[in-house]
Coordinates of C-alpha atoms in Angstrom, one line a residue:
X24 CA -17.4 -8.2 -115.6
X25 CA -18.2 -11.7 -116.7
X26 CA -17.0 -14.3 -114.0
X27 CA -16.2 -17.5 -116.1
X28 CA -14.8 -20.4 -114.8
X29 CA -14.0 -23.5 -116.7
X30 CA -13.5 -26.5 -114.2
X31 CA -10.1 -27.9 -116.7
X32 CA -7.8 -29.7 -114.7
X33 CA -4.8 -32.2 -115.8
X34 CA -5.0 -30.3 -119.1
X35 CA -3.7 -31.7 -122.6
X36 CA -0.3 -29.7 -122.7
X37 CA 2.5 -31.5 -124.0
X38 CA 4.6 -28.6 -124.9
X39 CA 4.5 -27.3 -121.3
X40 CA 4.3 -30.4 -119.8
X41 CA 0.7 -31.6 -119.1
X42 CA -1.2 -34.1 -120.1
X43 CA -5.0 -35.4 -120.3
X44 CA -6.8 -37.6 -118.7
X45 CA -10.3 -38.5 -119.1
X46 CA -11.1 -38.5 -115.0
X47 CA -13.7 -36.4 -113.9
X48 CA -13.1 -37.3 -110.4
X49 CA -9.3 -35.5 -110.8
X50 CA -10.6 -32.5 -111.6
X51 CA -10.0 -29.4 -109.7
X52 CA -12.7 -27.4 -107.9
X53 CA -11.4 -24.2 -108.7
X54 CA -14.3 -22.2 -106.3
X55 CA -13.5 -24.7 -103.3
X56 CA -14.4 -23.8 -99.4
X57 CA -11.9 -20.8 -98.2
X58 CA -9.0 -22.4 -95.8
X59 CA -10.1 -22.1 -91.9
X60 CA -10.1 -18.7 -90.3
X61 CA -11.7 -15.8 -91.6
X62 CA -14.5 -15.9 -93.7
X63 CA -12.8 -15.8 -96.8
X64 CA -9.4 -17.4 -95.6
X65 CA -7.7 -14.0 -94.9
X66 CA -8.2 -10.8 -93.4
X67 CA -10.1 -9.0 -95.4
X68 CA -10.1 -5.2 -95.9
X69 CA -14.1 -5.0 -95.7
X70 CA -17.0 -5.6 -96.3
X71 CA -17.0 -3.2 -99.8
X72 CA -13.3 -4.7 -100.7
X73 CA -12.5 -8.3 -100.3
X74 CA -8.9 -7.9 -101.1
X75 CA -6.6 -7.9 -98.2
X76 CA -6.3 -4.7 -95.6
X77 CA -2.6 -3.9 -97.8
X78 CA -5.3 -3.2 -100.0
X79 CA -4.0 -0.1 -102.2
X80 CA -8.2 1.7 -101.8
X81 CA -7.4 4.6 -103.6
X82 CA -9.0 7.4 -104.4
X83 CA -10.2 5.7 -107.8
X84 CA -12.0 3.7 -104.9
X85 CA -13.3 6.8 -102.9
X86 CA -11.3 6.4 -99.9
X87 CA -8.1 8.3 -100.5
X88 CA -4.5 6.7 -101.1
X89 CA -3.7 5.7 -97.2
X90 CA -5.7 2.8 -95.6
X91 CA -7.0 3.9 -92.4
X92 CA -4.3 3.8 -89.6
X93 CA -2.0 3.6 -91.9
X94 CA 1.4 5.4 -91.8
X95 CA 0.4 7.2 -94.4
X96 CA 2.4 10.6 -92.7
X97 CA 5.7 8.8 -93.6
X98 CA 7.0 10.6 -97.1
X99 CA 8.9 8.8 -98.9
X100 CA 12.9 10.8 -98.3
X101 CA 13.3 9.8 -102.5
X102 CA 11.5 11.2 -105.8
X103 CA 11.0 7.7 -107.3
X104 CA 9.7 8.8 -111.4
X105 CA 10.2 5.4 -112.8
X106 CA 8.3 3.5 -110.6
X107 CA 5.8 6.0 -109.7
X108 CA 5.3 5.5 -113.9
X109 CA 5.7 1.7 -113.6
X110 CA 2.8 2.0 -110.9
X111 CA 0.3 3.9 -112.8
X112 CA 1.0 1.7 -115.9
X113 CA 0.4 -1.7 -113.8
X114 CA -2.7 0.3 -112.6
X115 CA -4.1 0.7 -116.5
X116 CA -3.4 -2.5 -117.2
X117 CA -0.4 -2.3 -118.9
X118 CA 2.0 -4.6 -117.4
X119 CA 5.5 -3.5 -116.1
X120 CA 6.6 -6.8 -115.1
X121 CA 8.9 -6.8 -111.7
X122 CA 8.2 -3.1 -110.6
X123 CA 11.8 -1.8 -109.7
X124 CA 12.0 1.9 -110.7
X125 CA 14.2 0.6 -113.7
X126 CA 13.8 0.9 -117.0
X127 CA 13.8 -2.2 -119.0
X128 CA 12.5 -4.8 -121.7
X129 CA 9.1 -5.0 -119.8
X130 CA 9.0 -1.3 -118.6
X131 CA 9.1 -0.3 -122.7
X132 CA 6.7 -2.6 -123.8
X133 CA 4.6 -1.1 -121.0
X134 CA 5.3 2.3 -122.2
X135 CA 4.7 1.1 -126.0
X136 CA 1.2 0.0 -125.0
X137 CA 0.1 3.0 -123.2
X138 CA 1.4 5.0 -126.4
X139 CA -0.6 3.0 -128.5
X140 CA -3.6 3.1 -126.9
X141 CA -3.5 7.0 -126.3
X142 CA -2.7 7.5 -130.1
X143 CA 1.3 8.9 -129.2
X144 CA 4.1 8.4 -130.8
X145 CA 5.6 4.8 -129.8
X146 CA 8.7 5.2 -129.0
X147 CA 8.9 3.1 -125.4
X148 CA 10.3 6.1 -123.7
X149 CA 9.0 8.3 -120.7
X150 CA 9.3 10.9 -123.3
X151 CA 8.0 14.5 -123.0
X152 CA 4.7 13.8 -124.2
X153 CA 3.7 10.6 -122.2
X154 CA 4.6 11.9 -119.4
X155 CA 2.5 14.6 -120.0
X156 CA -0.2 11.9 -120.8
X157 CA 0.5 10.2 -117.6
X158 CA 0.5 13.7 -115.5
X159 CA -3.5 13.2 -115.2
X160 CA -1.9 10.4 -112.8
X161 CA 0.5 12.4 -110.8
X162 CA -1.6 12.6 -107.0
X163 CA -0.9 8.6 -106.8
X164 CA 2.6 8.3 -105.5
X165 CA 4.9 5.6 -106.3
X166 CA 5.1 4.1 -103.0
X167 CA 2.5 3.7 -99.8
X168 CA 3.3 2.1 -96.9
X169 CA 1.3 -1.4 -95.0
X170 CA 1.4 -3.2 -92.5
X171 CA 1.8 -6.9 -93.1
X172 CA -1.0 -8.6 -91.3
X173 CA -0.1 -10.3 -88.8
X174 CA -2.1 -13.8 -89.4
X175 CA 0.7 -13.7 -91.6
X176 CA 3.1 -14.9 -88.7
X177 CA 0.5 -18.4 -88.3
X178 CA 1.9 -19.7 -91.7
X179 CA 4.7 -22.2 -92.8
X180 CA 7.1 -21.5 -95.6
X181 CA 8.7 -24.5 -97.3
X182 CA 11.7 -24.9 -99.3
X183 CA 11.0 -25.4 -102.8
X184 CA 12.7 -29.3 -103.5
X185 CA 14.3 -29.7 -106.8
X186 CA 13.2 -33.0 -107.9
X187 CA 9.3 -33.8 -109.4
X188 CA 8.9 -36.4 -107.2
X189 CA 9.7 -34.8 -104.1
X190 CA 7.9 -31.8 -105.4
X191 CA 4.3 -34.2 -106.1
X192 CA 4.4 -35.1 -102.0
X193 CA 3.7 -31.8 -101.0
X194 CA 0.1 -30.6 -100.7
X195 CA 1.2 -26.9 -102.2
X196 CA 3.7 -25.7 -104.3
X197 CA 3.1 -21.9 -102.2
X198 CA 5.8 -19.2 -101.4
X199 CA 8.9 -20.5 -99.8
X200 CA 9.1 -17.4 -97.5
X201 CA 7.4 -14.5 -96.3
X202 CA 9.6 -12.3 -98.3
X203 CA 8.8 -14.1 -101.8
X204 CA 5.0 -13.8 -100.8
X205 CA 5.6 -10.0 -99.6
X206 CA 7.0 -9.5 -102.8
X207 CA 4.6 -11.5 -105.2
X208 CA 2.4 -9.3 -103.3
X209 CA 3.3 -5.6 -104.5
X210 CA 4.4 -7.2 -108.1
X211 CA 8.3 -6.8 -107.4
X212 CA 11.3 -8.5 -105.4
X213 CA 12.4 -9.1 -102.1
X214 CA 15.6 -7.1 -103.4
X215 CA 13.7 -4.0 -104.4
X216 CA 11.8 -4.3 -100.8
X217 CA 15.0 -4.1 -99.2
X218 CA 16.3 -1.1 -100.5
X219 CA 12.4 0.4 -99.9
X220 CA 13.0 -0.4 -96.5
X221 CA 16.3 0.4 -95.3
X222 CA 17.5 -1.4 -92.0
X223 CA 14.3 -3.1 -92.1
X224 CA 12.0 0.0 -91.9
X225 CA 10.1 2.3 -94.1
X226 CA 12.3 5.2 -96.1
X227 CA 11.5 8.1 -95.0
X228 CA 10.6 6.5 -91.1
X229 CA 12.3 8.1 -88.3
X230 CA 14.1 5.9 -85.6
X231 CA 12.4 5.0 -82.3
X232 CA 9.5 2.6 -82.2
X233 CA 6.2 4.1 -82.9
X234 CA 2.5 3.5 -83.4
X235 CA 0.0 4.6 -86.2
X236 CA -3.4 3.2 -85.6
X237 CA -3.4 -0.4 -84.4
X238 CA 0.2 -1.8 -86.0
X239 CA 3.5 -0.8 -84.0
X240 CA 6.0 0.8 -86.5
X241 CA 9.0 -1.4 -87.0
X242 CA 12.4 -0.5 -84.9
X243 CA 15.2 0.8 -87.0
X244 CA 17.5 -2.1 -86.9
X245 CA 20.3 -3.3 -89.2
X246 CA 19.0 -7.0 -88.4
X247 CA 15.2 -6.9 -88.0
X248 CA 13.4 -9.5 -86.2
X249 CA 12.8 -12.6 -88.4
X250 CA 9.7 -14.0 -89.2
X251 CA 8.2 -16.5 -87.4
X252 CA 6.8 -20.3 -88.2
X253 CA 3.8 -20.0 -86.2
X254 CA 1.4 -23.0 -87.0
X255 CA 2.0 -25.1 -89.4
X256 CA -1.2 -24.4 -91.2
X257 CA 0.1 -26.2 -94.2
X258 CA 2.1 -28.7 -92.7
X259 CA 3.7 -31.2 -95.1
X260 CA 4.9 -34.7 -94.0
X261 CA 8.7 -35.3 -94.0
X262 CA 9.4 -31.7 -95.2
X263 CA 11.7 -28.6 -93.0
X264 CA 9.7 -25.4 -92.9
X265 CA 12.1 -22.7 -94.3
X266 CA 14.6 -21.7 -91.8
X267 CA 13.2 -18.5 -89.7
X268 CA 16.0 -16.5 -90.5
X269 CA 15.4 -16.7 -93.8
X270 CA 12.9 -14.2 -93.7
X271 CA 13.5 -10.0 -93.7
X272 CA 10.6 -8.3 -93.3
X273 CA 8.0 -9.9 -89.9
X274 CA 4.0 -9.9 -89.8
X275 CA 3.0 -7.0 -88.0
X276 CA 5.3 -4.7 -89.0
X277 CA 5.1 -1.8 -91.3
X278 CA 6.9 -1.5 -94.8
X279 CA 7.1 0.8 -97.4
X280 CA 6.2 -1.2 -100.6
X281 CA 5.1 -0.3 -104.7
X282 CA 2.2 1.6 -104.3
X283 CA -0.1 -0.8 -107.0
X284 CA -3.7 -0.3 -107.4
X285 CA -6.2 -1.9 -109.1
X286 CA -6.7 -4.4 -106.6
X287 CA -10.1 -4.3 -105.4
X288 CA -12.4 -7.4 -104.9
X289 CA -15.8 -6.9 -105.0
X290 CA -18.2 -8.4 -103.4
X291 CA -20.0 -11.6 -105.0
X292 CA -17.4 -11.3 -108.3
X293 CA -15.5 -14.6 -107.3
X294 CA -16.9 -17.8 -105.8
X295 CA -15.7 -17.8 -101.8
X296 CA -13.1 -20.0 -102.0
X297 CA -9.0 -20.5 -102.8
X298 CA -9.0 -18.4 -106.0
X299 CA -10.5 -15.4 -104.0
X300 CA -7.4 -15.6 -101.5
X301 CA -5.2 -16.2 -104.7
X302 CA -6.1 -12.7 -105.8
X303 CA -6.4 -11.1 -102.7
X304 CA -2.3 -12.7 -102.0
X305 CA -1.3 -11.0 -105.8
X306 CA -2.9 -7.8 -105.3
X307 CA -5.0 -8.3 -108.4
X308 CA -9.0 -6.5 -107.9
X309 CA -11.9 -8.4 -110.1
X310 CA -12.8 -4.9 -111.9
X311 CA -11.1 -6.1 -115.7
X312 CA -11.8 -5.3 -118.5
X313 CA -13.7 -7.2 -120.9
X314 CA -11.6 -8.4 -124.0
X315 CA -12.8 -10.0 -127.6
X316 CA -9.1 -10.1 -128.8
X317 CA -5.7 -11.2 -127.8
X318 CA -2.4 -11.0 -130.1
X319 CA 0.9 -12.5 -129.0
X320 CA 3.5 -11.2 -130.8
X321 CA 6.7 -13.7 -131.2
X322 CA 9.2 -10.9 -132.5
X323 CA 8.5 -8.4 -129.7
X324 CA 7.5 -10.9 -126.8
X325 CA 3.7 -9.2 -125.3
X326 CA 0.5 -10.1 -125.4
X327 CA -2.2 -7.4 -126.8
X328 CA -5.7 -7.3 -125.3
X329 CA -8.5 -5.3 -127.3
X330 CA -12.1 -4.8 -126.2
X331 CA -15.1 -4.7 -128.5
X332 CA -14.5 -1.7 -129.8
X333 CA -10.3 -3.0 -131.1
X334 CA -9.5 -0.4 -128.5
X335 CA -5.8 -1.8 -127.1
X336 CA -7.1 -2.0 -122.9
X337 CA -4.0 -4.3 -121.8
X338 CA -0.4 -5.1 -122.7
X339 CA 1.8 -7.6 -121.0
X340 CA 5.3 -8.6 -121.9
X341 CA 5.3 -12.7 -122.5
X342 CA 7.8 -15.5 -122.8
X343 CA 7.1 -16.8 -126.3
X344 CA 8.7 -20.4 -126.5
X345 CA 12.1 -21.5 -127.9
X346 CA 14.0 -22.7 -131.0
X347 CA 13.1 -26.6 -130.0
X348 CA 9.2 -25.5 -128.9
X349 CA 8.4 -22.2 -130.8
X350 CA 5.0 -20.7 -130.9
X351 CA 2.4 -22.0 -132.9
X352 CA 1.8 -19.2 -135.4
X353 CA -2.3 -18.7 -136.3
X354 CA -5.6 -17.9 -134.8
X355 CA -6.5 -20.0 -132.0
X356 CA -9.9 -20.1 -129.5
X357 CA -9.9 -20.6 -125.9
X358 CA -11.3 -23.5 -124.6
X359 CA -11.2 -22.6 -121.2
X360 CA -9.5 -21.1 -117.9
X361 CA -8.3 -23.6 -115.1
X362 CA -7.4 -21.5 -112.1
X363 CA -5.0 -23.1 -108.9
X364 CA -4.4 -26.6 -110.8
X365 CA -2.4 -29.4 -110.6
X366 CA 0.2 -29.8 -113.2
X367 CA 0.7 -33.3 -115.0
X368 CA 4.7 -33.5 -115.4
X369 CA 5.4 -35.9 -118.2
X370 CA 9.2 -36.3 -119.0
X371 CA 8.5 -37.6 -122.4
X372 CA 7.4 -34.0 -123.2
X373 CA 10.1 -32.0 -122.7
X374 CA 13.3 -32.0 -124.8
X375 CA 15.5 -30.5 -122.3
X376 CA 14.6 -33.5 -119.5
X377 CA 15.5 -37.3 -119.1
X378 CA 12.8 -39.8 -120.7
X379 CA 14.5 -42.1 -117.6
X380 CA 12.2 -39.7 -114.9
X381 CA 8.9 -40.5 -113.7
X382 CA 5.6 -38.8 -114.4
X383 CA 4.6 -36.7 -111.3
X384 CA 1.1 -35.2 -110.8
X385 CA 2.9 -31.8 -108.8
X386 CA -0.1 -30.2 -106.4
X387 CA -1.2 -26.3 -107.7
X388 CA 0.8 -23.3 -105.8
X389 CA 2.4 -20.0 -107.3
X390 CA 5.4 -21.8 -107.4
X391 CA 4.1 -24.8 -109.4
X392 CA 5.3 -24.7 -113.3
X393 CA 2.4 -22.9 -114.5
X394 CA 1.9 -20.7 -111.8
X395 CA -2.0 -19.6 -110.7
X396 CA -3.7 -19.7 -114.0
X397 CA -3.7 -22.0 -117.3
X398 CA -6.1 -20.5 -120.1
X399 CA -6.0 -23.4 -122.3
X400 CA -6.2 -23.2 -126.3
X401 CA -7.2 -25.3 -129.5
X402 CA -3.8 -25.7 -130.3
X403 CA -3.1 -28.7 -128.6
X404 CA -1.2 -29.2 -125.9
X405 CA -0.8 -25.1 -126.0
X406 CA -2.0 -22.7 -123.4
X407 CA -1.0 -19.2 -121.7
X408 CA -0.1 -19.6 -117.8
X409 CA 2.0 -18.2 -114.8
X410 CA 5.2 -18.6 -113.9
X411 CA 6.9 -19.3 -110.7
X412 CA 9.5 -16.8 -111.4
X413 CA 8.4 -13.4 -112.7
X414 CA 11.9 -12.2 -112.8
X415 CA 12.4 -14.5 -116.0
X416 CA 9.5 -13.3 -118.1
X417 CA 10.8 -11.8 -121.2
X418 CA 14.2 -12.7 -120.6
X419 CA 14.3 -16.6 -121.0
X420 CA 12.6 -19.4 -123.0
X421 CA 9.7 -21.4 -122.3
X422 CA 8.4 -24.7 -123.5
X423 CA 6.8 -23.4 -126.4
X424 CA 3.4 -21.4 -124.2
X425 CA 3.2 -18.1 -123.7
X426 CA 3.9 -17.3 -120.0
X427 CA 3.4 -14.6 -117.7
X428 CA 4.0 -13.6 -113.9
X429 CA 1.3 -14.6 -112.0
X430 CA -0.2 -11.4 -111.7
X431 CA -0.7 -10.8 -115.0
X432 CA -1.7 -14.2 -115.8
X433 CA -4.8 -13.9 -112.7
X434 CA -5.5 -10.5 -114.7
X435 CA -6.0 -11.6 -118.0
X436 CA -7.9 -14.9 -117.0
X437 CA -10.7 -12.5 -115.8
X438 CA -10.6 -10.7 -119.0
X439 CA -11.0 -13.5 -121.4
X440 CA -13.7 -15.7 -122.5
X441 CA -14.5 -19.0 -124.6
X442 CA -15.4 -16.0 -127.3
X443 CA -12.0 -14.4 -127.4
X444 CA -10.0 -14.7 -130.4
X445 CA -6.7 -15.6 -130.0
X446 CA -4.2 -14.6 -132.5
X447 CA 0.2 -15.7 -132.2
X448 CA 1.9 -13.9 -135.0
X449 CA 5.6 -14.0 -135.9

């Protein structure tokens, strides 16, 4: 797979709310040093897999479905069809969105995909036949069950301030708590986590604390123990780490989570360095696929990736833009991929918001307006990006770009080039 990295930092995006400046000095250096600790910034899973040890290591990696020491003897007490399908579709690169063993707008355009690129009837159903297509998928189960790794406990969680200027003094727009990351984590939400994990521990675990392999199983509990500050590795000047209680789940302890793949990181793929760790933190591997083509559809809200051959190897649903910024029908090129940037907030450039504020330059995070990733277009002041709430995608408007959740945004930068075509049609 093709590692290319464009260096593009306060970008030229009015619609979404950036704009350019000529500074070579404010650009970002998207393959900076790794944050102090481990090698790489976080524990890795080893030395063949640089993702993080929730890595899922499947057998499509040789190693079987469980991670070693893992609880992997707890079945899960539920039959969970849905999401085992949402899992293997997020696995083939045909986005889900949230995985919550619902079906729903992203769920069917999921489906849609995977229909079209196996030649079956599109219907954007778990009908008959594509679950018979799918069956070749049926040993990986729709849930697995990690420990969260306990450096986990050494980091601060802020509260996300409302205002752009209070918002441009921190140093990171990250996750406000260890929940949000958990769930940013498996692709899904600190709701569907909770009803994985009953009082706080695995389905399927039996009461009593426990161990399997080095992490002690979590004690059945209605209230478990919250999560704790630690040190403030990221400390910010002036702010309040999020409350302690605010967290459910606790490093250390063992959950039962969406069992997504696709999540290895090889070896010498990405530059040691903050966007390493940003993939490793979304469960998102470097093994891609390489596309020529991308088509954002307005009408049904997803974004079509084809390889070389026009063969349809990705699908992700998309927020398209609104009636005040709508997408800017044509063929565009992409100019390149700024990964964990800043974001240049200009009032001026947004309908819905007060000419009277103050431009901000807002520091990069998941939870900064474009999320992880800006792929950056020849329509001016147009680009594809992130989103700091994944929930949304689909289901609200944008500022005329096409937006994804984080995940799928980090995916599809590694796919695309400065040679993919990219088409918006109505």
């Amino acid at each position: 797979m093709r590692n290319f990295i464009a260096t593009v930092s306060l970008l030229a995006l009015a619609a979404c709310g950036m704009s350019g400046q000529d500074n070579d000095a404010a650009e970002t250096n998207i393959a900076a040093t790794a944050d102090s600790g481990s090698e790489y910034g976080y524990e890795t899973y080893g030395d063949d897999n640089l993702a993080d040890t929730m890595a899922s290591n499947d057998a499509a990696y040789g190693k079987g479905d469980a991670m070693p020491g893992s609880a992997d003897t707890i079945a899960d007490p539920e039959d969970r069809p849905v999401m085992q399908a949402q899992v293997v579709l997020d696995r083939r690169g045909f986005g889900p969105g949230v995985i919550d063993g619902k079906m729903g707008l992203s769920t069917e355009n999921a489906l849609r995909g995977f229909q079209e690129a196996n030649k079956l009837e599109i219907t954007g159903k778990l009908d008959t036949k594509t679950r018979s297509a799918l069956e070749q998928w049926r040993d990986i189960p729709a849930t697995r069950v990690v420990t969260i790794p306990a450096s986990w406990s050494t980091e601060t969680f802020y509260e996300m301030p409302d205002s752009p200027a209070d918002q441009a003094k921190m140093k990171r727009l990250g996750y406000t708590s260890l929940d949000e990351k958990l769930a940013e984590r498996f692709h899904t939400t600190v709701d569907v986590l909770k009803q994985l994990n009953p009082g706080g521990v695995p389905a399927g675990m039996k009461g009593g604390a426990s161990t399997t392999g080095p992490a002690k199983r979590a004690t059945a509990s209605a209230t478990p123990t919250p999560a704790k500050s630690g040190a403030a590795q990221n400390a910010e000047d002036g702010f309040t780490p999020t409350p302690n209680n605010d967290s459910f789940f606790t490093a250390g302890r063992q959950i039962r989570v969406p069992n997504i793949g696709a999540d290895r990181i090889a070896p010498g793929k990405v530059e040691k360095g903050d966007w390493q760790k940003t993939l490793a933190s979304l469960g998102v591997g470097t093994e891609q696929a390489e596309v020529t083509r991308i088509v954002v559809s307005e009408k049904a809200g997803t974004l079509k990736a084809f390889d070389a051959d026009d063969k349809l190897v990705a699908m992700f649903t998309v927020t398209t833009g609104s009636k005040n910024d709508p997408l800017p029908i044509g063929e565009w090129k992409i100019l390149g991929v700024a990964r964990n940037t800043p974001f240049a907030y200009n009032p001026e450039l947004f309908w819905d918001v007060s000419d009277d504020e103050e431009k901000q330059m807002l520091p990069p995070g998941p939870n900064g307006p474009v999320g992880v990733v800006w792929i950056d277009l020849s329509k001016e002041h147009y680009g594809i990006h992130g989103t700091p709430e994944p929930e949304t995608i689909g289901r609200t408007q944008s500022h005329g770009c096409v937006r994804l959740t984080n995940w799928d945004a980090a995916r599809l930068s590694q796919m695309v080039s400065t040679d993919t075509q990219v088409i918006f049609e109505a």
